[in-house]
Tab-separated table of N, CA and C and ligand atoms in Angstrom:
chain	number	residue	atom	x	y	z
A	1	MET	N	-112.415	-124.686	-133.102
A	1	MET	CA	-113.416	-125.544	-132.373
A	1	MET	C	-114.047	-124.707	-131.230
A	2	ASP	N	-115.257	-124.278	-131.335
A	2	ASP	CA	-115.761	-123.459	-130.210
A	2	ASP	C	-116.686	-124.351	-129.352
A	3	ASP	N	-117.045	-123.853	-128.152
A	3	ASP	CA	-117.838	-124.590	-127.172
A	3	ASP	C	-119.166	-125.086	-127.830
A	4	ARG	N	-119.850	-124.249	-128.457
A	4	ARG	CA	-121.105	-124.659	-128.985
A	4	ARG	C	-120.971	-125.846	-129.934
A	5	GLN	N	-120.000	-125.773	-130.793
A	5	GLN	CA	-119.756	-126.898	-131.830
A	5	GLN	C	-119.443	-128.145	-131.076
A	6	PHE	N	-118.674	-127.993	-130.005
A	6	PHE	CA	-118.263	-129.256	-129.243
A	6	PHE	C	-119.497	-129.850	-128.593
A	7	ARG	N	-120.338	-128.951	-127.973
A	7	ARG	CA	-121.655	-129.411	-127.395
A	7	ARG	C	-122.462	-130.103	-128.392
A	8	ASN	N	-122.681	-129.503	-129.613
A	8	ASN	CA	-123.517	-130.052	-130.770
A	8	ASN	C	-122.930	-131.467	-131.126
A	9	ALA	N	-121.659	-131.526	-131.142
A	9	ALA	CA	-120.973	-132.814	-131.575
A	9	ALA	C	-121.310	-133.916	-130.492
A	10	MET	N	-121.044	-133.540	-129.153
A	10	MET	CA	-121.401	-134.545	-128.180
A	10	MET	C	-122.834	-134.820	-128.015
A	11	GLY	N	-123.653	-133.925	-128.383
A	11	GLY	CA	-125.177	-134.148	-128.341
A	11	GLY	C	-125.680	-135.072	-129.374
A	12	LYS	N	-124.820	-135.352	-130.389
A	12	LYS	CA	-125.226	-136.334	-131.368
A	12	LYS	C	-125.093	-137.813	-130.913
A	13	PHE	N	-124.388	-137.939	-129.652
A	13	PHE	CA	-124.396	-139.271	-129.148
A	13	PHE	C	-125.539	-139.460	-128.325
A	14	ALA	N	-126.470	-140.325	-128.810
A	14	ALA	CA	-127.765	-140.579	-128.076
A	14	ALA	C	-127.577	-141.287	-126.741
A	15	THR	N	-128.205	-140.792	-125.689
A	15	THR	CA	-128.115	-141.514	-124.410
A	15	THR	C	-129.387	-141.661	-123.805
A	16	GLY	N	-129.468	-142.445	-122.748
A	16	GLY	CA	-130.635	-142.544	-121.741
A	16	GLY	C	-130.445	-141.241	-120.927
A	17	VAL	N	-131.355	-141.155	-119.966
A	17	VAL	CA	-131.369	-140.005	-119.012
A	17	VAL	C	-131.513	-140.666	-117.593
A	18	THR	N	-130.669	-140.066	-116.705
A	18	THR	CA	-130.763	-140.480	-115.328
A	18	THR	C	-131.065	-139.371	-114.469
A	19	VAL	N	-131.579	-139.624	-113.206
A	19	VAL	CA	-131.615	-138.674	-112.088
A	19	VAL	C	-130.712	-139.198	-111.071
A	20	ILE	N	-129.736	-138.359	-110.569
A	20	ILE	CA	-128.725	-138.726	-109.534
A	20	ILE	C	-129.427	-138.117	-108.319
A	21	ALA	N	-129.523	-138.959	-107.220
A	21	ALA	CA	-130.126	-138.319	-106.047
A	21	ALA	C	-129.268	-138.676	-104.763
A	22	THR	N	-129.218	-137.731	-103.787
A	22	THR	CA	-128.383	-138.046	-102.609
A	22	THR	C	-129.135	-137.260	-101.430
A	23	GLU	N	-128.770	-137.589	-100.153
A	23	GLU	CA	-129.418	-136.942	-99.008
A	23	GLU	C	-128.346	-136.456	-98.072
A	24	THR	N	-128.443	-135.123	-97.647
A	24	THR	CA	-127.628	-134.581	-96.642
A	24	THR	C	-128.456	-133.797	-95.741
A	25	ASP	N	-128.169	-133.955	-94.470
A	25	ASP	CA	-128.954	-133.347	-93.338
A	25	ASP	C	-130.473	-133.588	-93.493
A	26	GLY	N	-130.911	-134.714	-93.960
A	26	GLY	CA	-132.249	-134.958	-94.037
A	26	GLY	C	-133.018	-134.417	-95.316
A	27	GLN	N	-132.161	-133.750	-96.187
A	27	GLN	CA	-132.715	-133.165	-97.393
A	27	GLN	C	-132.288	-133.933	-98.603
A	28	VAL	N	-133.241	-134.298	-99.427
A	28	VAL	CA	-132.913	-135.002	-100.707
A	28	VAL	C	-132.628	-133.926	-101.816
A	29	HIS	N	-131.599	-134.183	-102.574
A	29	HIS	CA	-131.311	-133.336	-103.704
A	29	HIS	C	-131.173	-134.276	-104.912
A	30	GLY	N	-131.886	-133.889	-106.104
A	30	GLY	CA	-131.789	-134.622	-107.270
A	30	GLY	C	-131.093	-133.759	-108.380
A	31	MET	N	-130.573	-134.422	-109.397
A	31	MET	CA	-129.996	-133.825	-110.570
A	31	MET	C	-130.102	-134.632	-111.791
A	32	THR	N	-130.658	-134.088	-112.882
A	32	THR	CA	-130.659	-134.852	-114.160
A	32	THR	C	-129.177	-134.999	-114.682
A	33	ALA	N	-128.922	-136.157	-115.144
A	33	ALA	CA	-127.572	-136.429	-115.726
A	33	ALA	C	-127.661	-137.487	-116.865
A	34	ASN	N	-126.908	-137.261	-117.894
A	34	ASN	CA	-126.823	-138.334	-118.900
A	34	ASN	C	-125.450	-138.838	-119.113
A	35	ALA	N	-124.441	-138.247	-118.251
A	35	ALA	CA	-123.120	-138.674	-118.268
A	35	ALA	C	-122.998	-139.883	-117.296
A	36	PHE	N	-123.377	-140.998	-117.698
A	36	PHE	CA	-123.355	-142.157	-116.901
A	36	PHE	C	-122.828	-143.307	-117.689
A	37	MET	N	-122.097	-144.168	-117.060
A	37	MET	CA	-121.532	-145.301	-117.754
A	37	MET	C	-121.246	-146.528	-116.769
A	38	SER	N	-121.585	-147.579	-117.273
A	38	SER	CA	-121.146	-148.874	-116.529
A	38	SER	C	-119.536	-149.027	-116.635
A	39	VAL	N	-118.865	-149.485	-115.571
A	39	VAL	CA	-117.432	-149.483	-115.497
A	39	VAL	C	-116.877	-150.884	-115.365
A	40	SER	N	-117.382	-151.664	-114.332
A	40	SER	CA	-116.743	-152.947	-114.008
A	40	SER	C	-117.902	-153.800	-113.489
A	41	LEU	N	-117.626	-155.230	-113.750
A	41	LEU	CA	-118.624	-156.195	-113.203
A	41	LEU	C	-118.147	-156.741	-111.864
A	42	ASP	N	-116.855	-156.841	-111.600
A	42	ASP	CA	-116.323	-157.327	-110.283
A	42	ASP	C	-115.132	-156.481	-109.857
A	43	PRO	N	-115.319	-155.530	-108.924
A	43	PRO	CA	-116.635	-155.212	-108.375
A	43	PRO	C	-117.578	-154.433	-109.298
A	44	LYS	N	-118.734	-154.345	-108.912
A	44	LYS	CA	-119.879	-153.625	-109.619
A	44	LYS	C	-119.634	-152.148	-109.575
A	45	LEU	N	-119.108	-151.436	-110.644
A	45	LEU	CA	-118.790	-150.037	-110.608
A	45	LEU	C	-119.512	-149.283	-111.699
A	46	ILE	N	-119.940	-148.170	-111.507
A	46	ILE	CA	-120.417	-147.292	-112.533
A	46	ILE	C	-119.750	-145.870	-112.289
A	47	VAL	N	-119.895	-145.003	-113.340
A	47	VAL	CA	-119.287	-143.698	-113.229
A	47	VAL	C	-120.345	-142.680	-113.615
A	48	ILE	N	-120.406	-141.454	-112.944
A	48	ILE	CA	-121.107	-140.327	-113.272
A	48	ILE	C	-120.202	-139.142	-113.364
A	49	SER	N	-120.587	-138.140	-114.155
A	49	SER	CA	-119.720	-136.977	-114.336
A	49	SER	C	-120.637	-135.723	-113.846
A	50	VAL	N	-120.117	-134.898	-112.953
A	50	VAL	CA	-120.828	-133.853	-112.319
A	50	VAL	C	-120.065	-132.610	-112.581
A	51	LYS	N	-120.707	-131.479	-113.026
A	51	LYS	CA	-120.017	-130.251	-113.294
A	51	LYS	C	-119.634	-129.521	-111.937
A	52	GLU	N	-118.557	-128.804	-112.145
A	52	GLU	CA	-117.983	-128.138	-110.875
A	52	GLU	C	-118.863	-127.166	-110.176
A	53	ASP	N	-119.855	-126.573	-110.951
A	53	ASP	CA	-120.766	-125.584	-110.237
A	53	ASP	C	-122.112	-126.239	-109.893
A	54	ALA	N	-122.173	-127.525	-109.993
A	54	ALA	CA	-123.545	-128.081	-109.724
A	54	ALA	C	-123.532	-128.258	-108.132
A	55	LYS	N	-124.749	-127.970	-107.525
A	55	LYS	CA	-124.910	-128.065	-106.016
A	55	LYS	C	-124.671	-129.694	-105.764
A	56	MET	N	-124.998	-130.462	-106.675
A	56	MET	CA	-124.853	-131.960	-106.412
A	56	MET	C	-123.454	-132.276	-106.084
A	57	LEU	N	-122.514	-131.694	-106.499
A	57	LEU	CA	-121.075	-131.991	-106.346
A	57	LEU	C	-120.754	-132.153	-104.814
A	58	HIS	N	-121.045	-131.152	-104.107
A	58	HIS	CA	-120.573	-131.090	-102.627
A	58	HIS	C	-121.521	-132.027	-101.788
A	59	LYS	N	-122.766	-132.142	-102.310
A	59	LYS	CA	-123.690	-133.035	-101.570
A	59	LYS	C	-123.261	-134.429	-101.668
A	60	ILE	N	-122.915	-134.866	-102.738
A	60	ILE	CA	-122.413	-136.288	-103.016
A	60	ILE	C	-121.151	-136.461	-102.070
A	61	LYS	N	-120.243	-135.530	-102.132
A	61	LYS	CA	-118.946	-135.622	-101.306
A	61	LYS	C	-119.366	-135.795	-99.806
A	62	GLU	N	-120.346	-134.887	-99.449
A	62	GLU	CA	-120.726	-134.975	-98.036
A	62	GLU	C	-121.342	-136.274	-97.547
A	63	SER	N	-122.259	-136.760	-98.485
A	63	SER	CA	-123.026	-137.934	-97.943
A	63	SER	C	-122.270	-139.303	-98.249
A	64	ASN	N	-121.393	-139.277	-99.225
A	64	ASN	CA	-120.610	-140.438	-99.634
A	64	ASN	C	-121.415	-141.450	-100.433
A	65	HIS	N	-122.675	-141.151	-100.477
A	65	HIS	CA	-123.664	-142.141	-101.209
A	65	HIS	C	-124.481	-141.326	-102.260
A	66	PHE	N	-124.886	-142.067	-103.309
A	66	PHE	CA	-125.773	-141.471	-104.217
A	66	PHE	C	-126.547	-142.494	-104.968
A	67	SER	N	-127.671	-142.174	-105.559
A	67	SER	CA	-128.393	-143.240	-106.500
A	67	SER	C	-128.321	-142.727	-107.943
A	68	VAL	N	-128.454	-143.727	-108.860
A	68	VAL	CA	-128.537	-143.421	-110.273
A	68	VAL	C	-129.834	-144.061	-110.663
A	69	ASN	N	-130.750	-143.277	-111.215
A	69	ASN	CA	-132.126	-143.710	-111.599
A	69	ASN	C	-132.201	-143.537	-113.093
A	70	VAL	N	-132.425	-144.633	-113.768
A	70	VAL	CA	-132.626	-144.558	-115.241
A	70	VAL	C	-134.086	-144.386	-115.502
A	71	LEU	N	-134.291	-143.252	-116.181
A	71	LEU	CA	-135.684	-142.826	-116.390
A	71	LEU	C	-136.432	-143.587	-117.495
A	72	SER	N	-137.716	-143.781	-117.311
A	72	SER	CA	-138.517	-144.390	-118.367
A	72	SER	C	-139.002	-143.318	-119.367
A	73	CYS	N	-139.505	-143.762	-120.517
A	73	CYS	CA	-140.067	-142.817	-121.498
A	73	CYS	C	-141.221	-141.997	-120.855
A	74	GLU	N	-141.790	-142.489	-119.840
A	74	GLU	CA	-142.888	-141.694	-119.161
A	74	GLU	C	-142.425	-140.719	-118.072
A	75	GLN	N	-141.090	-140.526	-117.990
A	75	GLN	CA	-140.563	-139.697	-116.955
A	75	GLN	C	-139.777	-138.400	-117.428
A	76	GLN	N	-140.264	-137.896	-118.593
A	76	GLN	CA	-139.648	-136.683	-119.060
A	76	GLN	C	-139.792	-135.531	-118.083
A	77	GLU	N	-140.981	-135.538	-117.338
A	77	GLU	CA	-141.249	-134.504	-116.404
A	77	GLU	C	-140.162	-134.516	-115.247
A	78	GLU	N	-139.861	-135.741	-114.870
A	78	GLU	CA	-138.879	-135.943	-113.723
A	78	GLU	C	-137.527	-135.339	-114.175
A	79	SER	N	-137.218	-135.573	-115.415
A	79	SER	CA	-135.965	-135.222	-116.033
A	79	SER	C	-135.978	-133.630	-115.985
A	80	MET	N	-137.024	-133.039	-116.398
A	80	MET	CA	-137.023	-131.541	-116.461
A	80	MET	C	-137.057	-130.939	-115.065
A	81	ILE	N	-137.722	-131.557	-114.151
A	81	ILE	CA	-137.726	-131.035	-112.829
A	81	ILE	C	-136.229	-130.985	-112.186
A	82	PHE	N	-135.575	-132.097	-112.361
A	82	PHE	CA	-134.197	-132.171	-111.747
A	82	PHE	C	-133.053	-131.578	-112.690
A	83	ALA	N	-133.487	-131.013	-113.757
A	83	ALA	CA	-132.649	-130.144	-114.528
A	83	ALA	C	-132.825	-128.707	-114.343
A	84	GLY	N	-133.818	-128.370	-113.575
A	84	GLY	CA	-134.207	-127.019	-113.255
A	84	GLY	C	-135.089	-126.334	-114.332
A	85	GLN	N	-135.719	-127.219	-115.177
A	85	GLN	CA	-136.469	-126.721	-116.392
A	85	GLN	C	-137.987	-126.609	-116.098
A	86	LYS	N	-138.355	-127.196	-114.987
A	86	LYS	CA	-139.781	-127.173	-114.634
A	86	LYS	C	-139.907	-127.338	-113.099
A	87	GLN	N	-140.806	-126.577	-112.544
A	87	GLN	CA	-141.123	-126.799	-111.094
A	87	GLN	C	-142.171	-127.858	-110.790
A	88	PRO	N	-141.844	-128.599	-109.797
A	88	PRO	CA	-142.815	-129.679	-109.488
A	88	PRO	C	-144.150	-129.058	-108.917
A	89	GLU	N	-145.339	-129.643	-109.344
A	89	GLU	CA	-146.561	-129.179	-108.762
A	89	GLU	C	-146.769	-129.397	-107.391
A	90	GLU	N	-146.250	-130.507	-106.897
A	90	GLU	CA	-146.292	-130.813	-105.407
A	90	GLU	C	-144.872	-131.345	-104.951
A	91	GLU	N	-144.835	-131.609	-103.653
A	91	GLU	CA	-143.463	-131.997	-103.128
A	91	GLU	C	-143.108	-133.409	-103.732
A	92	PHE	N	-141.848	-133.486	-104.163
A	92	PHE	CA	-141.511	-134.739	-104.888
A	92	PHE	C	-141.114	-135.786	-103.829
A	93	GLN	N	-141.826	-136.952	-103.957
A	93	GLN	CA	-141.649	-138.084	-103.079
A	93	GLN	C	-140.621	-139.122	-103.603
A	94	PHE	N	-139.584	-139.287	-102.691
A	94	PHE	CA	-138.596	-140.370	-103.103
A	94	PHE	C	-138.788	-141.630	-102.398
A	95	ASP	N	-138.466	-142.801	-102.912
A	95	ASP	CA	-138.344	-144.034	-102.245
A	95	ASP	C	-136.891	-144.196	-101.752
A	96	TYR	N	-136.622	-145.216	-101.028
A	96	TYR	CA	-135.261	-145.460	-100.514
A	96	TYR	C	-134.816	-146.914	-100.831
A	97	LEU	N	-133.556	-147.019	-101.158
A	97	LEU	CA	-132.901	-148.320	-101.476
A	97	LEU	C	-131.598	-148.312	-100.680
A	98	GLU	N	-131.491	-149.206	-99.777
A	98	GLU	CA	-130.335	-149.325	-98.913
A	98	GLU	C	-130.052	-147.885	-98.276
A	99	GLY	N	-131.081	-147.200	-97.825
A	99	GLY	CA	-130.929	-145.961	-97.163
A	99	GLY	C	-130.639	-144.783	-98.124
A	100	VAL	N	-130.621	-144.960	-99.331
A	100	VAL	CA	-130.336	-143.972	-100.373
A	100	VAL	C	-131.550	-143.567	-101.118
A	101	PRO	N	-131.874	-142.244	-101.318
A	101	PRO	CA	-133.163	-141.847	-101.988
A	101	PRO	C	-133.056	-142.286	-103.414
A	102	VAL	N	-134.254	-142.815	-103.919
A	102	VAL	CA	-134.312	-143.250	-105.397
A	102	VAL	C	-135.638	-142.735	-105.870
A	103	VAL	N	-135.623	-142.579	-107.253
A	103	VAL	CA	-136.798	-142.071	-107.979
A	103	VAL	C	-137.809	-143.238	-108.279
A	104	ARG	N	-138.988	-142.993	-107.749
A	104	ARG	CA	-140.145	-143.966	-107.850
A	104	ARG	C	-140.339	-144.220	-109.343
A	105	ASN	N	-140.579	-145.458	-109.786
A	105	ASN	CA	-140.928	-145.978	-111.081
A	105	ASN	C	-139.798	-145.748	-112.152
A	106	ALA	N	-138.603	-145.459	-111.704
A	106	ALA	CA	-137.512	-145.467	-112.578
A	106	ALA	C	-137.237	-146.937	-113.157
A	107	LEU	N	-136.723	-147.001	-114.339
A	107	LEU	CA	-136.525	-148.360	-114.923
A	107	LEU	C	-135.468	-149.091	-114.081
A	108	VAL	N	-134.462	-148.407	-113.693
A	108	VAL	CA	-133.384	-148.971	-112.878
A	108	VAL	C	-133.107	-147.891	-111.780
A	109	GLN	N	-132.887	-148.534	-110.549
A	109	GLN	CA	-132.500	-147.746	-109.378
A	109	GLN	C	-131.241	-148.464	-108.857
A	110	LEU	N	-130.126	-147.604	-108.863
A	110	LEU	CA	-128.892	-148.162	-108.267
A	110	LEU	C	-128.467	-147.389	-106.972
A	111	SER	N	-128.308	-148.095	-105.912
A	111	SER	CA	-127.747	-147.280	-104.720
A	111	SER	C	-126.243	-147.516	-104.820
A	112	CYS	N	-125.533	-146.441	-104.586
A	112	CYS	CA	-124.006	-146.530	-104.765
A	112	CYS	C	-123.366	-145.826	-103.564
A	113	GLU	N	-122.054	-146.329	-103.321
A	113	GLU	CA	-121.150	-145.584	-102.426
A	113	GLU	C	-119.987	-145.064	-103.291
A	114	ILE	N	-119.421	-143.912	-102.899
A	114	ILE	CA	-118.280	-143.495	-103.659
A	114	ILE	C	-117.190	-144.449	-103.447
A	115	TYR	N	-116.660	-144.854	-104.635
A	115	TYR	CA	-115.438	-145.787	-104.666
A	115	TYR	C	-114.226	-145.018	-104.968
A	116	ASN	N	-114.290	-144.024	-105.808
A	116	ASN	CA	-113.181	-143.217	-106.248
A	116	ASN	C	-113.797	-141.972	-106.852
A	117	GLU	N	-112.990	-140.870	-106.981
A	117	GLU	CA	-113.344	-139.717	-107.692
A	117	GLU	C	-112.167	-139.023	-108.311
A	118	HIS	N	-112.475	-138.411	-109.350
A	118	HIS	CA	-111.350	-137.816	-110.288
A	118	HIS	C	-111.769	-136.471	-110.714
A	119	VAL	N	-111.104	-135.393	-110.418
A	119	VAL	CA	-111.430	-134.106	-111.023
A	119	VAL	C	-110.772	-134.040	-112.420
A	120	GLU	N	-111.628	-133.820	-113.447
A	120	GLU	CA	-111.109	-133.780	-114.840
A	120	GLU	C	-111.650	-132.543	-115.442
A	121	GLY	N	-110.845	-131.512	-115.696
A	121	GLY	CA	-111.296	-130.300	-116.277
A	121	GLY	C	-112.353	-129.751	-115.341
A	122	ASP	N	-113.518	-129.286	-115.923
A	122	ASP	CA	-114.600	-128.665	-115.135
A	122	ASP	C	-115.595	-129.560	-114.575
A	123	HIS	N	-115.275	-130.932	-114.628
A	123	HIS	CA	-116.255	-131.909	-114.030
A	123	HIS	C	-115.516	-132.800	-113.039
A	124	THR	N	-116.243	-133.526	-112.155
A	124	THR	CA	-115.741	-134.511	-111.355
A	124	THR	C	-116.423	-135.766	-111.681
A	125	LEU	N	-115.504	-136.870	-111.978
A	125	LEU	CA	-115.989	-138.215	-112.160
A	125	LEU	C	-116.132	-138.925	-110.843
A	126	PHE	N	-117.382	-139.325	-110.520
A	126	PHE	CA	-117.576	-140.127	-109.338
A	126	PHE	C	-117.648	-141.664	-109.779
A	127	VAL	N	-116.815	-142.457	-109.337
A	127	VAL	CA	-116.928	-143.873	-109.552
A	127	VAL	C	-117.755	-144.452	-108.334
A	128	GLY	N	-118.829	-145.099	-108.591
A	128	GLY	CA	-119.625	-145.514	-107.506
A	128	GLY	C	-119.654	-147.060	-107.463
A	129	ARG	N	-119.589	-147.631	-106.247
A	129	ARG	CA	-119.781	-149.058	-106.103
A	129	ARG	C	-121.267	-149.357	-105.858
A	130	VAL	N	-121.758	-150.176	-106.662
A	130	VAL	CA	-123.266	-150.408	-106.527
A	130	VAL	C	-123.533	-151.329	-105.429
A	131	THR	N	-124.328	-150.914	-104.511
A	131	THR	CA	-124.576	-151.739	-103.312
A	131	THR	C	-125.974	-152.433	-103.304
A	132	GLU	N	-126.830	-151.898	-104.176
A	132	GLU	CA	-128.200	-152.632	-104.376
A	132	GLU	C	-128.747	-152.098	-105.672
A	133	MET	N	-129.650	-152.833	-106.263
A	133	MET	CA	-130.316	-152.378	-107.407
A	133	MET	C	-131.736	-152.956	-107.549
A	134	GLU	N	-132.591	-152.225	-108.275
A	134	GLU	CA	-133.985	-152.672	-108.634
A	134	GLU	C	-134.144	-152.434	-110.112
A	135	LEU	N	-134.783	-153.348	-110.749
A	135	LEU	CA	-135.048	-153.168	-112.218
A	135	LEU	C	-136.562	-153.285	-112.525
A	136	LYS	N	-137.022	-152.558	-113.531
A	136	LYS	CA	-138.437	-152.676	-113.928
A	136	LYS	C	-138.476	-152.771	-115.389
A	137	ASP	N	-139.566	-153.357	-115.996
A	137	ASP	CA	-139.725	-153.432	-117.435
A	137	ASP	C	-140.120	-152.084	-117.885
A	138	GLY	N	-139.898	-151.810	-119.236
A	138	GLY	CA	-140.339	-150.531	-119.846
A	138	GLY	C	-139.306	-150.045	-120.760
A	139	ASP	N	-139.720	-148.942	-121.519
A	139	ASP	CA	-138.762	-148.363	-122.491
A	139	ASP	C	-138.108	-147.104	-121.799
A	140	PRO	N	-136.850	-146.791	-122.181
A	140	PRO	CA	-136.102	-145.713	-121.579
A	140	PRO	C	-136.506	-144.404	-122.264
A	141	LEU	N	-136.283	-143.384	-121.524
A	141	LEU	CA	-136.324	-141.963	-122.103
A	141	LEU	C	-135.002	-141.755	-122.782
A	142	ILE	N	-134.957	-141.135	-123.985
A	142	ILE	CA	-133.689	-140.934	-124.815
A	142	ILE	C	-133.522	-139.459	-124.892
A	143	PHE	N	-132.241	-139.088	-124.841
A	143	PHE	CA	-131.898	-137.687	-125.106
A	143	PHE	C	-130.770	-137.640	-126.255
A	144	ASN	N	-131.140	-136.827	-127.244
A	144	ASN	CA	-130.259	-136.692	-128.374
A	144	ASN	C	-130.454	-135.363	-129.158
A	145	CYS	N	-129.333	-134.675	-129.407
A	145	CYS	CA	-129.301	-133.377	-130.027
A	145	CYS	C	-130.218	-132.375	-129.305
A	146	GLY	N	-130.124	-132.434	-127.949
A	146	GLY	CA	-130.806	-131.505	-127.060
A	146	GLY	C	-132.419	-131.680	-126.972
A	147	LYS	N	-132.838	-132.821	-127.458
A	147	LYS	CA	-134.250	-133.194	-127.353
A	147	LYS	C	-134.600	-134.475	-126.777
A	148	TYR	N	-135.703	-134.603	-126.021
A	148	TYR	CA	-136.107	-135.863	-125.549
A	148	TYR	C	-136.738	-136.699	-126.606
A	149	ARG	N	-136.490	-138.044	-126.643
A	149	ARG	CA	-137.077	-138.856	-127.667
A	149	ARG	C	-137.411	-140.240	-127.002
A	150	GLU	N	-138.116	-141.040	-127.856
A	150	GLU	CA	-138.482	-142.354	-127.457
A	150	GLU	C	-137.851	-143.352	-128.358
A	151	LEU	N	-137.567	-144.551	-127.961
A	151	LEU	CA	-137.103	-145.664	-128.765
A	151	LEU	C	-138.124	-146.048	-129.843
A	152	LYS	N	-137.533	-146.248	-131.081
A	152	LYS	CA	-138.473	-146.905	-132.065
A	152	LYS	C	-137.600	-148.066	-132.602
A	153	GLU	N	-138.299	-149.201	-132.663
A	153	GLU	CA	-137.529	-150.312	-133.173
A	153	GLU	C	-137.404	-150.330	-134.741
A	154	MET	N	-136.155	-150.660	-135.112
A	154	MET	CA	-135.925	-150.635	-136.575
A	154	MET	C	-136.133	-152.038	-137.119
A	155	GLU	N	-136.290	-152.171	-138.429
A	155	GLU	CA	-136.480	-153.432	-139.002
A	155	GLU	C	-135.201	-154.324	-138.727
A	156	SER	N	-135.412	-155.528	-138.339
A	156	SER	CA	-134.153	-156.316	-138.046
A	156	SER	C	-133.513	-156.781	-139.330
A	157	VAL	N	-132.138	-156.681	-139.260
A	157	VAL	CA	-131.389	-156.997	-140.451
A	157	VAL	C	-130.873	-158.450	-140.396
A	158	SER	N	-131.221	-159.200	-141.491
A	158	SER	CA	-130.715	-160.580	-141.427
A	158	SER	C	-129.481	-160.709	-142.282
A	159	ASN	N	-128.521	-161.469	-141.814
A	159	ASN	CA	-127.287	-161.575	-142.541
A	159	ASN	C	-127.400	-162.659	-143.755
B	201	LIG	P1	-130.168	-127.236	-108.859
B	201	LIG	O1	-130.021	-126.673	-110.238
B	201	LIG	O2	-130.438	-126.311	-107.727
B	201	LIG	O3	-131.270	-128.466	-108.886
B	201	LIG	C1	-131.735	-128.997	-109.996
B	201	LIG	C2	-133.295	-128.889	-110.019
B	201	LIG	O4	-133.766	-129.972	-109.234
B	201	LIG	C3	-133.741	-127.538	-109.303
B	201	LIG	O5	-134.822	-127.005	-110.142
B	201	LIG	C4	-134.281	-128.097	-107.963
B	201	LIG	O6	-135.369	-127.343	-107.577
B	201	LIG	C5	-134.665	-129.530	-108.385
B	201	LIG	N1	-134.614	-130.351	-107.189
B	201	LIG	C6	-133.504	-130.896	-106.546
B	201	LIG	N2	-133.871	-131.563	-105.462
B	201	LIG	C7	-135.248	-131.522	-105.345
B	201	LIG	C8	-136.167	-132.201	-104.551
B	201	LIG	N3	-135.807	-132.912	-103.450
B	201	LIG	N4	-137.497	-131.970	-104.837
B	201	LIG	C9	-137.947	-131.246	-105.904
B	201	LIG	N5	-137.023	-130.635	-106.747
B	201	LIG	C10	-135.685	-130.873	-106.503
B	201	LIG	N6	-125.128	-131.931	-115.367
B	201	LIG	C11	-124.045	-132.562	-115.021
B	201	LIG	O7	-123.279	-132.102	-114.163
B	201	LIG	N7	-123.769	-133.899	-115.549
B	201	LIG	C12	-124.541	-134.344	-116.400
B	201	LIG	O8	-124.345	-135.580	-116.737
B	201	LIG	C13	-125.684	-133.702	-116.936
B	201	LIG	N8	-126.547	-134.392	-117.741
B	201	LIG	C14	-127.682	-133.605	-118.148
B	201	LIG	C15	-128.557	-134.315	-119.046
B	201	LIG	C16	-129.741	-133.754	-119.412
B	201	LIG	C17	-130.663	-134.386	-120.315
B	201	LIG	C18	-130.023	-132.369	-118.965
B	201	LIG	C19	-131.294	-131.733	-119.317
B	201	LIG	C20	-129.131	-131.697	-118.069
B	201	LIG	C21	-127.984	-132.398	-117.686
B	201	LIG	N9	-127.106	-131.803	-116.771
B	201	LIG	C22	-126.052	-132.396	-116.392
B	201	LIG	C23	-127.454	-130.378	-116.197
B	201	LIG	C24	-127.976	-130.471	-114.757
B	201	LIG	O9	-129.154	-131.294	-114.708
B	201	LIG	C25	-128.484	-129.074	-114.366
B	201	LIG	O10	-127.500	-128.110	-114.643
B	201	LIG	C26	-128.914	-129.060	-112.946
B	201	LIG	O11	-129.741	-127.864	-112.691
B	201	LIG	C27	-127.832	-129.036	-111.925
B	201	LIG	O12	-128.277	-129.217	-110.646
B	201	LIG	P2	-127.655	-128.687	-109.249
B	201	LIG	O13	-127.171	-129.797	-108.510
B	201	LIG	O14	-126.769	-127.591	-109.550
B	201	LIG	O15	-128.918	-128.120	-108.435
């Protein structure tokens, strides 16, 4: 079982795409992430997974807060910018929710504070307690097998 094969296997699991954002010393830092999951309703908890060499790791630890922004199908560019795949043409403007930077026009904006963290292998899992959220209508951006995709409705199945 080599690394490439493991990545290919994990990439077959289709996900949405988020941008994680945090602020330290007045500087906002964003990072594209699809390792995101809802954890608990009471209290409202989510989890994200950040690799050990990501700049984001220490920034989240320092600020104790981060946002998770679920991207819409019109935000592939934002995903590419915060994955280091594309340079923004102009300075990227963030909005704020409960004092935490959030991505404008994301389908969901969650502001979170660190509730717990676990180092697991070469990633750190941050469990975040959701302190506020905003929702919008629209379709999500999808990531599968290393490619961005859009949702397509399938014929409904009647039993
Ligand atoms: P950098 O690589 O320095 O920053 C990321 C990019 O964002 C840079 O190009 C930087 O210029 C830009 N940027 C940051 N802040 C700003 C700002 N304020 N204004 C303008 N541009 C800014 N990695 C994980 O650890 N976990 C995951 O779950 C994960 N999921 C991914 C899902 C997808 C679909 C993709 C494409 C990548 C994913 N990655 C994930 C990889 C991760 O997004 C990249 O490795 C990323 O470059 C790591 O960011 P960094 O914090 O090290 O900082």
